[in-house]
């Protein structure tokens, strides 16, 4: 039997554990169980750290209400009880989907999460597109041209993407493309007219989906134009990480014997990258994408504030300024749940792509 050395070898067989294919199910069960204490620890830390400042009613409304009204509201909300009792009750509410009611505007936190969470999800989606479109091709190009001047330029660019503070990059982008050149809008998710039209028609709260569903081409264009600068600002941060990961792993693949054999037969560098080194280099991207989404959610706080993109990050800053710690607890708890679920989904994908992670 002959093997074409121009083709990469088949995936190595992983010995199956005794008991059939139970390794995948056991792996996923363990990852799911580990997700619960992760969320619990984060929620607990946020609860007790915020309680160090006192009860949420006094923090938000202290000095605005007479002492007797303030005491009445504290008693009504149960914040005059022992902190541990409040903590146990709060956990019970969280596990039933009740994150409380904001103090400053009397809004159920769940409604706030649903309303503004869609905006943050849309921004993170745009940013991931930028990260993949920029980071992966440039990483492959840097690997193909390694140790030449384009490789050096791309490596320095990756460091700049990663090291530049999000708020600074956003301000520079607004100044250049919005103020000096006047090419792109610098604030909001859409123009006032488009927002009114989309909210009037209802929908998902994800503007690009609602605009496409409405069949309004002008609204779609308006939404995309408003998304360019925030998506680039947040996405280039992760693109720098992807670029370096892909470059490193493609170069590592170049050292494999089957690649040397293909090169000896005259296979060009472009084909070596595209056909032999591309897929193995993507495996690390999948395994770290959960962590990068967590970083994006953190970066979304500054990005949304810079561009007045009214999502969870924008609202988090608003409630922190207002010292509304009930709303802050709910938003941070929801972000913790999103990050934990994302990492769990990434673990599932990684287990299917590379069976070795199951053991």
Coordinates of N, CA and C in Angstrom, one line a residue, residues 47-48 81-95:
X47 N -21.0 39.3 45.8 CA -22.0 39.6 46.9 C -21.3 40.2 48.1
X48 N -20.3 39.5 48.6 CA -19.7 40.0 49.8 C -18.8 41.2 49.7
X81 N -31.2 42.3 58.1 CA -31.0 41.0 58.6 C -29.5 40.6 58.5
X82 N -29.0 39.5 59.2 CA -27.6 39.1 59.1 C -27.2 38.9 57.6
X83 N -26.0 39.2 57.3 CA -25.5 39.1 55.9 C -25.6 37.7 55.4
X84 N -25.3 36.7 56.2 CA -25.3 35.3 55.8 C -26.7 34.9 55.4
X85 N -27.7 35.4 56.1 CA -29.1 35.1 55.8 C -29.4 35.7 54.4
X86 N -29.0 37.0 54.2 CA -29.2 37.6 53.0 C -28.5 36.9 51.8
X87 N -27.3 36.4 52.1 CA -26.6 35.6 51.1 C -27.3 34.4 50.6
X88 N -27.8 33.6 51.6 CA -28.5 32.3 51.3 C -29.8 32.6 50.5
X89 N -30.5 33.7 50.9 CA -31.7 34.1 50.2 C -31.4 34.5 48.8
X90 N -30.3 35.2 48.6 CA -29.9 35.7 47.3 C -29.6 34.6 46.4
X91 N -28.8 33.6 46.9 CA -28.5 32.4 46.1 C -29.8 31.7 45.7
X92 N -30.7 31.5 46.6 CA -32.0 30.9 46.2 C -32.7 31.7 45.1
X93 N -32.6 33.0 45.1 CA -33.3 33.8 44.1 C -32.5 33.6 42.7
X94 N -31.2 33.6 42.8 CA -30.4 33.5 41.6 C -30.7 32.2 40.9
X95 N -30.7 31.1 41.6 CA -30.9 29.8 41.0 C -32.4 29.6 40.5

